Amino acid sequence: MTFNDDARLDTSRVRRAGGTKGIAIGGGVGVVAILLIGQLFGIDLSGILGGSSTPQSTATDDDLARCSTGASANEDVECRVVGAATSLEEFWTGAYPSVGDNRYEPTNVTLFSGQVQTSCGQASSAVGPFYCPADQLIYLDTDFYDALRGSLGAQGGNLAQMYVVAHEWGHHISNLTGTMSAIDRDGTGPTSDSVRLELQADCYAGAWVGGASQTRDDSGTAFLKAPTTAEIADALDTAAAIGDDRIQGRAGQVSPETWTHGSSEQRQTWFTNGYERGATACDTFAADAL
């Protein structure tokens, strides 16, 4: 999706982790795919990634001040994250009462590179974007977008990048509603609670895409223009690229009993449900068929 150039973005929605961007481990476009495959098959592949003690560049929150307008979000990947977060916060402030009976609590996106310390423990860029329920924050290394276009084989356009943020925001919604803490997150398989949780996040992401052009800044300017057919296709392409079957297929063996995120078809279906029908259509735990 394209931002309206004069839309005013809230740069406080995105921050950086620590004073430096951390220590790089492994590196390269293939790291995310390797770790995801390892997680899906229940084996530790981190040993084949190698290691690097090369420090990454130092950056502060101050440089995100450049991300205050929609025009900046159209040109800069980090500013695009700021723009997505600004719109997502506005969307869920209004939409949350339709899915949750308690009060909506904001979240933020933490940008990092290499490693990051969270309330859920230490994590590396190799695990990809994630949500930590213990501190209710989203963590993202924008190098993941290179992996989307490279080792994961997605087109990885602007909406696809924002879909990644919206998916993690969806986990925040599932956490706030109590769904995340009430389910069995250790199970695997195409109809497991783990898969249903991920598909719910995809559905919530689709709901935001469907309503994003109605989110507005304090002056009434819409943050985003309505998505085009090509942009929706790009988001669906990304959903397919990160399906368990697609990722496992790249490793040469598809094992549905180990799935934790859902197949490409499942992820596309639930994103579309949210996009077409809104957040109230996202109760994946009540669905007989996924």
Short mmCIF file of C-alpha atoms in Angstrom, two decimals:
data_model
loop_
_atom_site.label_atom_id
_atom_site.label_comp_id
_atom_site.label_asym_id
_atom_site.label_seq_id
_atom_site.Cartn_x
_atom_site.Cartn_y
_atom_site.Cartn_z
CA MET A 1 0.00 0.00 0.00
CA THR A 2 1.05 3.57 -0.55
CA PHE A 3 1.08 6.21 2.16
CA ASN A 4 -0.35 9.64 1.57
CA ASP A 5 2.69 11.89 1.45
CA ASP A 6 1.42 14.46 3.94
CA ALA A 7 0.14 12.00 6.55
CA ARG A 8 1.79 12.59 9.93
CA LEU A 9 3.33 9.50 11.49
CA ASP A 10 3.94 8.76 15.16
CA THR A 11 7.65 7.94 15.46
CA SER A 12 7.20 6.94 19.12
CA ARG A 13 5.56 3.70 17.95
CA VAL A 14 8.98 2.36 16.87
CA ARG A 15 12.18 2.33 18.89
CA ARG A 16 15.61 0.76 18.73
CA ALA A 17 16.96 -1.91 21.03
CA GLY A 18 19.76 -0.68 23.29
CA GLY A 19 22.44 1.78 22.34
CA THR A 20 23.99 -0.34 19.57
CA LYS A 21 22.49 -2.68 17.07
CA GLY A 22 24.11 -5.74 18.64
CA ILE A 23 26.48 -8.44 17.50
CA ALA A 24 25.89 -10.22 14.21
CA ILE A 25 25.53 -14.00 14.36
CA GLY A 26 25.76 -15.89 11.11
CA GLY A 27 24.44 -13.40 8.61
CA GLY A 28 23.21 -13.46 5.07
CA VAL A 29 19.83 -13.95 3.52
CA GLY A 30 19.65 -17.69 4.22
CA VAL A 31 19.85 -17.48 8.00
CA VAL A 32 16.15 -16.94 8.65
CA ALA A 33 15.10 -19.80 6.40
CA ILE A 34 17.61 -22.18 7.98
CA LEU A 35 16.43 -21.42 11.51
CA LEU A 36 12.77 -21.67 10.53
CA ILE A 37 13.37 -25.04 8.93
CA GLY A 38 15.20 -26.16 12.05
CA GLN A 39 12.33 -25.12 14.28
CA LEU A 40 9.76 -26.84 12.07
CA PHE A 41 11.63 -30.14 12.12
CA GLY A 42 12.50 -29.89 15.81
CA ILE A 43 16.26 -29.93 15.26
CA ASP A 44 18.96 -27.43 16.08
CA LEU A 45 20.55 -26.04 12.93
CA SER A 46 22.23 -23.08 14.58
CA GLY A 47 25.57 -24.84 14.52
CA ILE A 48 25.78 -24.72 10.73
CA LEU A 49 25.22 -20.99 10.63
CA GLY A 50 28.68 -20.09 11.73
CA GLY A 51 29.25 -16.97 13.76
CA SER A 52 30.58 -13.48 13.53
CA SER A 53 31.76 -11.08 16.17
CA THR A 54 31.50 -8.14 13.82
CA PRO A 55 29.66 -5.29 15.56
CA GLN A 56 26.87 -3.66 13.65
CA SER A 57 26.55 0.09 13.18
CA THR A 58 25.40 2.21 16.09
CA ALA A 59 22.00 3.90 15.69
CA THR A 60 19.64 5.71 18.00
CA ASP A 61 15.96 6.50 18.14
CA ASP A 62 16.82 10.04 17.08
CA ASP A 63 17.39 9.02 13.47
CA LEU A 64 13.78 7.80 13.27
CA ALA A 65 12.73 11.45 13.46
CA ARG A 66 13.16 11.38 9.69
CA CYS A 67 10.12 9.09 9.57
CA SER A 68 7.47 11.64 10.47
CA THR A 69 5.58 11.74 7.16
CA GLY A 70 3.91 9.34 4.79
CA ALA A 71 6.37 10.41 2.10
CA SER A 72 9.24 9.03 4.18
CA ALA A 73 7.39 5.73 4.63
CA ASN A 74 7.06 5.36 0.88
CA GLU A 75 10.83 5.69 0.43
CA ASP A 76 12.48 4.14 3.50
CA VAL A 77 12.01 0.64 4.93
CA GLU A 78 12.37 1.67 8.58
CA CYS A 79 9.99 4.57 8.04
CA ARG A 80 7.58 2.09 6.45
CA VAL A 81 7.62 0.17 9.73
CA VAL A 82 6.86 3.43 11.56
CA GLY A 83 3.99 4.10 9.18
CA ALA A 84 2.56 0.60 9.54
CA ALA A 85 2.80 0.79 13.33
CA THR A 86 1.08 4.18 13.38
CA SER A 87 -1.81 2.92 11.27
CA LEU A 88 -2.05 -0.38 13.15
CA GLU A 89 -2.31 1.42 16.49
CA GLU A 90 -5.10 3.61 15.17
CA PHE A 91 -6.90 0.65 13.61
CA TRP A 92 -6.80 -1.59 16.67
CA THR A 93 -7.75 1.19 19.06
CA GLY A 94 -11.07 1.22 17.21
CA ALA A 95 -11.37 -2.46 16.23
CA TYR A 96 -10.29 -4.16 19.44
CA PRO A 97 -13.67 -3.92 21.24
CA SER A 98 -15.13 -6.16 18.54
CA VAL A 99 -12.84 -9.04 19.55
CA GLY A 100 -11.87 -8.35 23.17
CA ASP A 101 -13.89 -7.59 26.27
CA ASN A 102 -11.08 -5.89 28.17
CA ARG A 103 -9.21 -2.67 27.52
CA TYR A 104 -6.92 -2.32 24.52
CA GLU A 105 -3.26 -1.81 25.41
CA PRO A 106 -0.83 -0.33 22.86
CA THR A 107 2.30 -2.08 21.67
CA ASN A 108 5.45 -0.86 19.94
CA VAL A 109 7.96 -2.21 17.45
CA THR A 110 11.57 -2.63 18.52
CA LEU A 111 14.10 -2.60 15.69
CA PHE A 112 17.28 -4.57 16.20
CA SER A 113 20.09 -6.23 14.29
CA GLY A 114 22.10 -9.27 15.28
CA GLN A 115 20.85 -9.97 18.80
CA VAL A 116 18.32 -8.48 21.17
CA GLN A 117 17.50 -9.00 24.83
CA THR A 118 13.79 -9.25 25.62
CA SER A 119 11.61 -10.26 28.55
CA CYS A 120 11.24 -13.58 26.73
CA GLY A 121 15.02 -14.05 26.72
CA GLN A 122 17.75 -13.32 24.21
CA ALA A 123 17.01 -13.77 20.53
CA SER A 124 18.96 -13.42 17.31
CA SER A 125 17.92 -12.10 13.94
CA ALA A 126 17.86 -15.68 12.69
CA VAL A 127 14.50 -16.36 14.32
CA GLY A 128 12.82 -13.69 12.20
CA PRO A 129 10.27 -11.12 13.45
CA PHE A 130 8.54 -12.10 16.69
CA TYR A 131 6.21 -10.93 19.44
CA CYS A 132 7.15 -11.30 23.11
CA PRO A 133 4.03 -11.62 25.29
CA ALA A 134 6.03 -11.02 28.47
CA ASP A 135 6.82 -7.41 27.53
CA GLN A 136 4.06 -7.05 24.92
CA LEU A 137 6.50 -5.81 22.27
CA ILE A 138 7.19 -6.68 18.65
CA TYR A 139 10.80 -7.26 17.58
CA LEU A 140 11.96 -6.88 14.00
CA ASP A 141 15.22 -6.93 12.11
CA THR A 142 14.44 -5.38 8.72
CA ASP A 143 17.03 -7.67 7.12
CA PHE A 144 14.21 -10.24 7.25
CA TYR A 145 12.72 -8.47 4.25
CA ASP A 146 15.82 -9.41 2.26
CA ALA A 147 15.22 -13.02 3.30
CA LEU A 148 11.63 -12.77 2.06
CA ARG A 149 12.83 -11.78 -1.39
CA GLY A 150 15.83 -14.10 -1.36
CA SER A 151 15.85 -17.45 0.40
CA LEU A 152 12.08 -17.50 1.05
CA GLY A 153 11.23 -16.62 -2.55
CA ALA A 154 8.56 -13.95 -1.96
CA GLN A 155 8.09 -10.78 -3.99
CA GLY A 156 8.41 -8.79 -0.76
CA GLY A 157 6.86 -5.48 -1.82
CA ASN A 158 5.77 -2.66 0.48
CA LEU A 159 2.49 -4.23 1.58
CA ALA A 160 4.21 -7.57 2.12
CA GLN A 161 6.64 -5.84 4.47
CA MET A 162 3.82 -4.21 6.40
CA TYR A 163 1.93 -7.51 6.52
CA VAL A 164 4.82 -8.91 8.55
CA VAL A 165 4.38 -6.12 11.12
CA ALA A 166 0.60 -6.55 11.08
CA HIS A 167 0.94 -10.31 11.71
CA GLU A 168 3.02 -9.70 14.83
CA TRP A 169 0.53 -7.05 15.93
CA GLY A 170 -2.10 -9.75 15.53
CA HIS A 171 -0.26 -11.81 18.12
CA HIS A 172 -0.50 -8.82 20.46
CA ILE A 173 -4.26 -8.84 20.00
CA SER A 174 -4.43 -12.58 20.72
CA ASN A 175 -2.37 -11.96 23.85
CA LEU A 176 -4.63 -9.15 25.05
CA THR A 177 -7.79 -11.21 24.55
CA GLY A 178 -6.32 -14.04 26.62
CA THR A 179 -6.31 -16.47 23.72
CA MET A 180 -2.55 -16.88 23.71
CA SER A 181 -2.35 -17.92 27.34
CA ALA A 182 -5.36 -20.24 27.17
CA ILE A 183 -4.20 -22.56 24.40
CA ASP A 184 -1.74 -25.44 24.04
CA ARG A 185 1.19 -23.79 22.28
CA ASP A 186 3.34 -26.93 22.38
CA GLY A 187 1.22 -28.96 19.98
CA THR A 188 1.99 -29.27 16.27
CA GLY A 189 0.10 -30.28 13.15
CA PRO A 190 -2.28 -28.65 10.63
CA THR A 191 -5.13 -28.22 13.16
CA SER A 192 -3.04 -27.64 16.30
CA ASP A 193 -3.50 -24.65 18.59
CA SER A 194 -0.09 -23.39 17.48
CA VAL A 195 -1.25 -23.26 13.86
CA ARG A 196 -4.60 -21.74 14.81
CA LEU A 197 -2.79 -18.96 16.70
CA GLU A 198 -0.63 -18.14 13.69
CA LEU A 199 -3.61 -18.21 11.34
CA GLN A 200 -5.47 -15.87 13.67
CA ALA A 201 -2.56 -13.43 13.42
CA ASP A 202 -2.74 -13.70 9.62
CA CYS A 203 -6.47 -13.01 9.77
CA TYR A 204 -5.98 -10.00 12.03
CA ALA A 205 -3.33 -8.73 9.60
CA GLY A 206 -5.82 -9.06 6.76
CA ALA A 207 -8.43 -7.19 8.78
CA TRP A 208 -6.01 -4.29 9.18
CA VAL A 209 -5.23 -4.26 5.45
CA GLY A 210 -8.96 -4.10 4.77
CA GLY A 211 -9.42 -1.11 7.07
CA ALA A 212 -6.03 0.61 6.83
CA SER A 213 -7.12 3.26 4.35
CA GLN A 214 -9.69 4.45 6.91
CA THR A 215 -7.07 5.13 9.60
CA ARG A 216 -6.24 8.82 9.92
CA ASP A 217 -3.80 11.16 11.61
CA ASP A 218 -4.85 13.86 14.06
CA SER A 219 -5.63 16.28 11.23
CA GLY A 220 -7.93 13.79 9.49
CA THR A 221 -5.54 12.80 6.70
CA ALA A 222 -5.69 9.11 5.81
CA PHE A 223 -2.41 7.34 6.45
CA LEU A 224 -2.74 4.98 3.51
CA LYS A 225 -4.40 4.68 0.14
CA ALA A 226 -6.61 1.67 -0.48
CA PRO A 227 -4.62 -1.41 -1.56
CA THR A 228 -4.53 -2.36 -5.22
CA THR A 229 -5.20 -5.83 -6.53
CA ALA A 230 -1.49 -6.24 -7.22
CA GLU A 231 -0.60 -5.25 -3.65
CA ILE A 232 -3.03 -7.78 -2.18
CA ALA A 233 -1.53 -10.42 -4.46
CA ASP A 234 1.91 -9.47 -3.11
CA ALA A 235 0.74 -9.93 0.49
CA LEU A 236 -0.79 -13.30 -0.39
CA ASP A 237 2.44 -14.29 -2.09
CA THR A 238 4.29 -13.57 1.15
CA ALA A 239 1.74 -15.57 3.17
CA ALA A 240 2.37 -18.50 0.85
CA ALA A 241 6.16 -18.14 0.98
CA ILE A 242 6.20 -18.52 4.77
CA GLY A 243 3.79 -21.46 4.89
CA ASP A 244 5.16 -24.52 6.67
CA ASP A 245 4.78 -26.70 3.60
CA ARG A 246 6.66 -24.25 1.39
CA ILE A 247 9.52 -23.85 3.86
CA GLN A 248 9.77 -27.57 4.51
CA GLY A 249 9.64 -28.27 0.80
CA ARG A 250 12.78 -26.21 0.37
CA ALA A 251 14.47 -28.58 2.81
CA GLY A 252 13.26 -31.58 0.82
CA GLN A 253 10.73 -33.06 3.22
CA VAL A 254 7.18 -31.94 4.04
CA SER A 255 5.98 -33.22 7.43
CA PRO A 256 2.49 -31.88 8.25
CA GLU A 257 2.60 -33.38 11.75
CA THR A 258 5.36 -30.89 12.65
CA TRP A 259 3.61 -27.75 11.37
CA THR A 260 3.44 -24.80 13.74
CA HIS A 261 2.40 -21.92 11.44
CA GLY A 262 0.11 -23.43 8.83
CA SER A 263 0.33 -24.29 5.17
CA SER A 264 0.57 -21.73 2.41
CA GLU A 265 -3.09 -22.31 1.56
CA GLN A 266 -4.20 -21.94 5.17
CA ARG A 267 -2.28 -18.71 5.63
CA GLN A 268 -3.66 -17.21 2.44
CA THR A 269 -7.20 -18.28 3.32
CA TRP A 270 -7.19 -16.68 6.76
CA PHE A 271 -5.52 -13.49 5.57
CA THR A 272 -8.29 -13.23 2.98
CA ASN A 273 -10.97 -13.91 5.61
CA GLY A 274 -9.75 -10.98 7.66
CA TYR A 275 -9.35 -8.73 4.63
CA GLU A 276 -12.83 -9.39 3.32
CA ARG A 277 -14.79 -9.85 6.56
CA GLY A 278 -12.92 -7.96 9.27
CA ALA A 279 -11.52 -8.83 12.69
CA THR A 280 -14.67 -10.60 13.89
CA ALA A 281 -14.06 -13.31 11.27
CA CYS A 282 -10.79 -14.34 12.90
CA ASP A 283 -11.85 -16.92 15.49
CA THR A 284 -9.70 -19.71 14.12
CA PHE A 285 -10.24 -21.74 17.29
CA ALA A 286 -13.95 -22.09 16.58
CA ALA A 287 -13.36 -23.20 12.98
CA ASP A 288 -13.81 -26.88 12.17
CA ALA A 289 -11.86 -26.55 8.93
CA LEU A 290 -8.75 -24.45 8.55
#
